[in-house]
Short mmCIF file of C-alpha atoms in Angstrom, two decimals:
data_model
loop_
_atom_site.label_atom_id
_atom_site.label_comp_id
_atom_site.label_asym_id
_atom_site.label_seq_id
_atom_site.Cartn_x
_atom_site.Cartn_y
_atom_site.Cartn_z
CA MET A 1 104.64 126.74 127.74
CA THR A 2 104.50 128.96 124.65
CA ALA A 3 104.66 127.48 121.17
CA SER A 4 108.23 128.72 120.76
CA ALA A 5 109.51 127.54 124.12
CA MET A 6 111.78 124.50 123.97
CA PRO A 7 110.78 121.64 126.27
CA VAL A 8 113.24 120.59 128.93
CA ALA A 9 113.64 116.83 129.37
CA PRO A 10 113.48 115.59 132.96
CA PRO A 11 116.79 114.29 134.34
CA LEU A 12 117.20 110.53 134.12
CA SER A 13 118.65 108.63 137.06
CA GLU A 14 121.26 105.90 136.74
CA GLN A 15 118.50 103.41 137.54
CA GLY A 16 116.47 104.81 134.64
CA ARG A 17 119.44 104.31 132.34
CA MET A 18 119.82 100.75 133.65
CA ILE A 19 116.16 100.04 132.85
CA ALA A 20 116.63 101.34 129.30
CA ARG A 21 119.72 99.17 128.82
CA ALA A 22 117.97 96.10 130.23
CA PHE A 23 115.06 96.39 127.81
CA VAL A 24 117.25 97.04 124.77
CA GLU A 25 119.61 94.16 125.60
CA ALA A 26 116.72 91.78 126.25
CA ARG A 27 115.09 92.65 122.94
CA ARG A 28 118.39 92.27 121.09
CA SER A 29 119.10 88.84 122.61
CA GLY A 30 115.50 87.59 122.43
CA ARG A 31 115.45 87.03 126.19
CA ALA A 32 112.44 87.53 128.46
CA LEU A 33 112.51 89.71 131.59
CA PRO A 34 110.20 87.95 134.09
CA THR A 35 110.05 91.09 136.27
CA TYR A 36 110.34 94.79 135.53
CA PRO A 37 114.08 95.60 135.49
CA GLY A 38 114.09 98.29 138.18
CA GLU A 39 111.77 100.69 139.95
CA GLN A 40 108.67 101.24 137.85
CA PRO A 41 108.16 104.83 136.63
CA GLU A 42 105.21 106.53 138.29
CA GLY A 43 104.40 109.04 135.55
CA LEU A 44 104.68 109.45 131.80
CA ASP A 45 107.50 112.01 131.96
CA ALA A 46 109.70 109.48 133.76
CA ALA A 47 108.61 106.74 131.35
CA TYR A 48 109.46 108.79 128.28
CA ALA A 49 112.85 109.68 129.75
CA ILE A 50 113.57 105.93 129.91
CA GLN A 51 112.18 105.49 126.40
CA ASP A 52 114.39 108.27 125.03
CA ALA A 53 117.46 106.72 126.65
CA ALA A 54 116.57 103.35 125.11
CA ILE A 55 116.07 104.90 121.65
CA ALA A 56 119.61 106.27 121.86
CA LEU A 57 120.94 102.73 122.40
CA VAL A 58 119.31 101.22 119.30
CA PRO A 59 121.47 101.34 116.14
CA ASP A 60 118.48 101.66 113.83
CA ALA A 61 116.41 104.46 112.35
CA ILE A 62 112.94 105.27 113.64
CA ALA A 63 110.52 104.43 110.83
CA GLY A 64 107.42 105.58 112.66
CA TRP A 65 105.50 105.98 115.89
CA LYS A 66 102.68 104.01 117.50
CA LEU A 67 99.84 105.29 119.65
CA GLY A 68 98.10 103.28 122.34
CA ARG A 69 94.98 104.22 124.25
CA ILE A 70 95.02 105.03 127.96
CA PRO A 71 91.47 104.24 129.11
CA PRO A 72 89.50 105.90 131.93
CA PRO A 73 90.16 106.40 134.78
CA LEU A 74 93.89 106.09 134.04
CA ASP A 75 93.72 108.87 131.44
CA ALA A 76 92.77 111.37 134.15
CA ARG A 77 95.42 110.08 136.54
CA PHE A 78 98.23 110.22 133.95
CA GLY A 79 97.03 113.36 132.19
CA ALA A 80 96.83 111.79 128.73
CA GLY A 81 94.44 109.66 126.70
CA ARG A 82 97.20 107.98 124.71
CA LEU A 83 100.80 106.86 124.98
CA ALA A 84 103.43 106.80 122.23
CA GLY A 85 106.40 104.66 121.24
CA PRO A 86 108.88 104.36 118.37
CA ILE A 87 108.74 101.83 115.54
CA PHE A 88 112.18 100.86 114.23
CA ALA A 89 112.94 100.35 110.54
CA ALA A 90 114.18 96.76 110.94
CA ASN A 91 110.77 95.80 112.30
CA VAL A 92 108.65 97.15 109.42
CA GLN A 93 107.44 94.68 106.79
CA ALA A 94 105.13 94.81 103.80
CA ALA A 95 102.04 92.58 103.72
CA GLY A 96 102.06 89.69 101.27
CA GLY A 97 101.52 85.99 101.72
CA VAL A 98 101.89 85.10 105.40
CA VAL A 99 104.23 87.56 107.10
CA GLU A 100 106.25 86.06 109.94
CA PHE A 101 107.16 88.18 112.94
CA PRO A 102 109.27 87.25 115.98
CA LEU A 103 108.10 87.27 119.59
CA ILE A 104 110.23 86.71 122.67
CA GLU A 105 109.32 83.45 124.39
CA GLY A 106 108.12 84.23 127.91
CA GLY A 107 107.51 87.88 127.06
CA PHE A 108 104.42 89.70 125.80
CA GLY A 109 102.99 89.41 122.30
CA ALA A 110 99.85 90.71 120.61
CA VAL A 111 98.47 91.80 117.24
CA GLU A 112 96.44 94.92 116.57
CA ALA A 113 94.52 95.95 113.45
CA GLU A 114 95.50 99.56 112.74
CA TYR A 115 95.12 102.46 110.34
CA LEU A 116 98.45 103.96 109.29
CA LEU A 117 99.28 107.52 108.26
CA LEU A 118 102.37 108.40 106.20
CA MET A 119 103.97 111.75 107.04
CA ALA A 120 104.32 113.88 103.91
CA GLU A 121 106.56 116.42 105.61
CA THR A 122 108.42 117.09 108.81
CA PRO A 123 106.11 119.40 110.78
CA THR A 124 106.96 122.52 112.69
CA LEU A 125 108.03 121.78 116.25
CA ARG A 126 105.19 123.40 118.15
CA ASP A 127 102.27 122.66 120.44
CA GLY A 128 98.53 123.04 119.83
CA TRP A 129 98.11 120.83 116.75
CA THR A 130 94.49 120.04 115.83
CA PRO A 131 93.16 117.00 113.92
CA ALA A 132 92.20 119.20 110.96
CA GLU A 133 95.75 120.58 110.77
CA ALA A 134 97.16 117.08 111.11
CA THR A 135 95.27 115.87 108.01
CA ARG A 136 97.37 118.19 105.85
CA LEU A 137 100.61 116.53 106.95
CA VAL A 138 99.57 113.11 105.61
CA SER A 139 100.32 111.85 102.09
CA GLN A 140 98.97 108.32 102.41
CA VAL A 141 96.63 106.19 104.52
CA ARG A 142 97.07 102.44 104.73
CA VAL A 143 95.66 99.54 106.69
CA GLY A 144 98.13 97.62 108.79
CA VAL A 145 98.94 95.42 111.75
CA GLU A 146 100.95 96.57 114.73
CA ILE A 147 102.92 93.87 116.49
CA ALA A 148 102.85 94.60 120.20
CA GLY A 149 105.72 92.97 122.01
CA SER A 150 108.01 93.28 125.01
CA PRO A 151 110.49 91.11 126.91
CA PHE A 152 108.42 91.86 130.04
CA PRO A 153 105.24 89.73 130.09
CA GLY A 154 103.50 92.18 132.44
CA ILE A 155 104.14 95.21 130.24
CA ASN A 156 100.41 96.10 130.11
CA ASP A 157 99.54 95.10 133.66
CA HIS A 158 101.11 97.96 135.63
CA GLY A 159 99.70 101.07 133.98
CA PRO A 160 100.64 103.22 131.00
CA ALA A 161 103.95 104.52 132.38
CA VAL A 162 105.39 100.99 132.45
CA THR A 163 104.04 100.35 128.94
CA ALA A 164 105.52 103.59 127.59
CA SER A 165 108.92 102.92 129.14
CA ASP A 166 109.57 99.95 126.81
CA PHE A 167 108.96 101.55 123.42
CA GLY A 168 105.23 101.70 124.10
CA ASN A 169 105.11 97.89 123.79
CA ASN A 170 105.90 97.97 120.06
CA ALA A 171 107.71 95.15 118.26
CA GLY A 172 106.90 95.85 114.63
CA LEU A 173 104.54 96.98 111.90
CA ILE A 174 103.06 95.32 108.81
CA LEU A 175 102.04 97.67 105.99
CA GLY A 176 98.87 96.75 104.11
CA ALA A 177 96.90 98.25 101.25
CA GLU A 178 96.41 101.95 100.59
CA VAL A 179 93.09 103.63 101.33
CA ASP A 180 92.04 105.85 98.43
CA ARG A 181 90.32 108.82 100.06
CA ASP A 182 90.42 112.63 100.14
CA TRP A 183 91.08 113.61 103.76
CA ALA A 184 92.77 117.02 103.65
CA GLY A 185 91.03 119.22 106.21
CA GLN A 186 88.50 116.45 106.94
CA PRO A 187 89.34 114.64 110.20
CA ASP A 188 86.25 112.41 109.84
CA ALA A 189 87.00 111.30 106.27
CA LEU A 190 87.92 107.78 107.39
CA ALA A 191 84.96 107.25 109.73
CA ASP A 192 83.33 104.47 107.67
CA LEU A 193 86.30 102.06 107.68
CA VAL A 194 85.76 98.78 109.55
CA CYS A 195 87.85 95.68 110.24
CA GLU A 196 87.99 92.33 112.01
CA MET A 197 90.83 90.38 113.65
CA ARG A 198 91.03 86.58 113.63
CA ILE A 199 93.54 84.34 115.43
CA ASP A 200 93.81 80.74 114.24
CA GLY A 201 90.59 81.29 112.31
CA GLN A 202 88.51 82.53 115.25
CA THR A 203 87.22 86.11 115.40
CA VAL A 204 88.73 87.86 118.44
CA GLY A 205 87.65 91.45 117.73
CA THR A 206 85.76 93.76 115.40
CA GLY A 207 85.85 97.52 115.03
CA GLY A 208 87.16 100.27 112.80
CA THR A 209 88.30 103.87 112.82
CA THR A 210 85.45 104.86 115.14
CA SER A 211 86.98 102.55 117.78
CA ILE A 212 89.92 104.98 117.96
CA PRO A 213 88.89 107.92 120.18
CA GLY A 214 88.59 110.96 117.92
CA GLY A 215 89.74 108.93 114.91
CA PRO A 216 93.19 108.43 113.34
CA PHE A 217 93.89 112.12 112.74
CA ASP A 218 93.18 112.90 116.39
CA SER A 219 95.86 110.32 117.20
CA LEU A 220 98.32 112.14 114.94
CA ALA A 221 97.50 115.51 116.52
CA PHE A 222 98.06 113.98 119.95
CA LEU A 223 101.42 112.57 118.84
CA LEU A 224 102.57 115.92 117.43
CA ASN A 225 101.78 117.67 120.69
CA ALA A 226 103.20 114.90 122.89
CA LEU A 227 106.47 114.64 120.97
CA HIS A 228 106.83 118.42 121.04
CA ARG A 229 106.95 118.25 124.82
CA ARG A 230 109.93 115.88 124.46
CA GLY A 231 111.65 118.09 121.90
CA LEU A 232 110.83 115.59 119.13
CA ARG A 233 108.59 115.38 116.06
CA PRO A 234 107.67 112.73 113.48
CA GLU A 235 109.63 113.15 110.26
CA ALA A 236 108.68 112.99 106.59
CA GLY A 237 108.41 109.37 105.46
CA GLN A 238 107.58 107.99 108.89
CA TRP A 239 104.47 105.91 109.55
CA ILE A 240 102.03 106.69 112.35
CA SER A 241 100.18 103.66 113.71
CA THR A 242 97.11 105.36 115.12
CA GLY A 243 95.69 102.87 117.63
CA ALA A 244 94.11 99.46 118.02
CA ALA A 245 90.90 99.35 115.98
CA THR A 246 89.62 95.99 117.28
CA GLY A 247 91.57 95.66 120.53
CA VAL A 248 94.88 94.22 121.69
CA HIS A 249 94.88 90.49 120.98
CA ARG A 250 97.39 88.22 122.71
CA ILE A 251 99.30 85.82 120.50
CA VAL A 252 102.16 83.35 120.97
CA ALA A 253 104.71 81.76 118.65
CA GLY A 254 103.05 79.25 116.36
CA GLN A 255 99.73 81.07 116.13
CA SER A 256 98.48 82.86 113.01
CA ALA A 257 96.40 86.01 112.66
CA GLU A 258 94.36 87.66 109.94
CA ALA A 259 93.38 91.32 109.97
CA ASP A 260 90.42 91.64 107.60
CA PHE A 261 89.87 95.16 106.27
CA GLY A 262 87.10 94.27 103.81
CA PRO A 263 87.67 96.00 100.47
CA HIS A 264 91.21 96.89 101.56
CA GLY A 265 92.23 93.28 101.91
CA ILE A 266 93.40 90.80 104.50
CA ILE A 267 96.80 90.94 106.20
CA ALA A 268 97.90 87.43 107.16
CA CYS A 269 100.73 86.94 109.64
CA ARG A 270 102.24 84.31 111.93
CA ALA A 271 104.17 84.64 115.18
CA VAL A 272 107.50 82.80 115.40
CA ARG A 273 109.95 82.42 118.25
CA ALA A 274 112.55 85.20 118.40
CA GLU A 275 116.07 83.90 118.05
CA GLY A 276 117.87 87.09 119.10
CA GLY A 277 119.76 89.69 117.13
CA ALA A 278 116.81 92.07 116.66
CA GLY A 279 117.31 95.74 117.53
#
């Protein structure tokens, strides 16, 4: 495909549309889906077709995009080292005090320490973005916490296509402190940042930007290229959650978490039971 060629979305079956509706309705009502609501997609193209159909059913703006790692050997099988999903505006909160976030009882829930990039502009819709080019699209870097969540408790147990089909397993984002750094043209400018995640006071993971393959700007370059193939692009003002820096840490309603970013502060949050009504 040339840089100017427009991608063509794969056709979506009625079953694919039913899967999209099932996930959106379950999230809105706060109801778990004990089993996957249809035939599981075998590849990422099919998964993203379901995701796109689900996005169209949500009456909320996309405030950002999350990236999740696809580890070996699945990366070779699925032809990608990451997967992507939308973050909706209603699910974005600012850090401060103890931030409460809802999880669907009987579904999946986790917290992830992340590094967030704010898009300064809407990029050209093209392929071939590099990490160095991606740095020049970013106006701000912050620390944050991604809330991973799905009505389907097995969302991460059946491969990346299943994960991608339900918004990439995203249920929210908490925005922390800004990182004061000059990164333009320097993809490795954030390489020294480290963090720790605690749940109910116990350390469950440590890491930092070097835990994200290629670093946060490599994640953004991947997203630009991946969305291009869907005829999409991140827009100015959207946040990019670049990947789990300490791992994906399961959490249930009633538990508390702290993402400790050292000089950039601690983000404290607590999971509560979803009561329905969320987009």
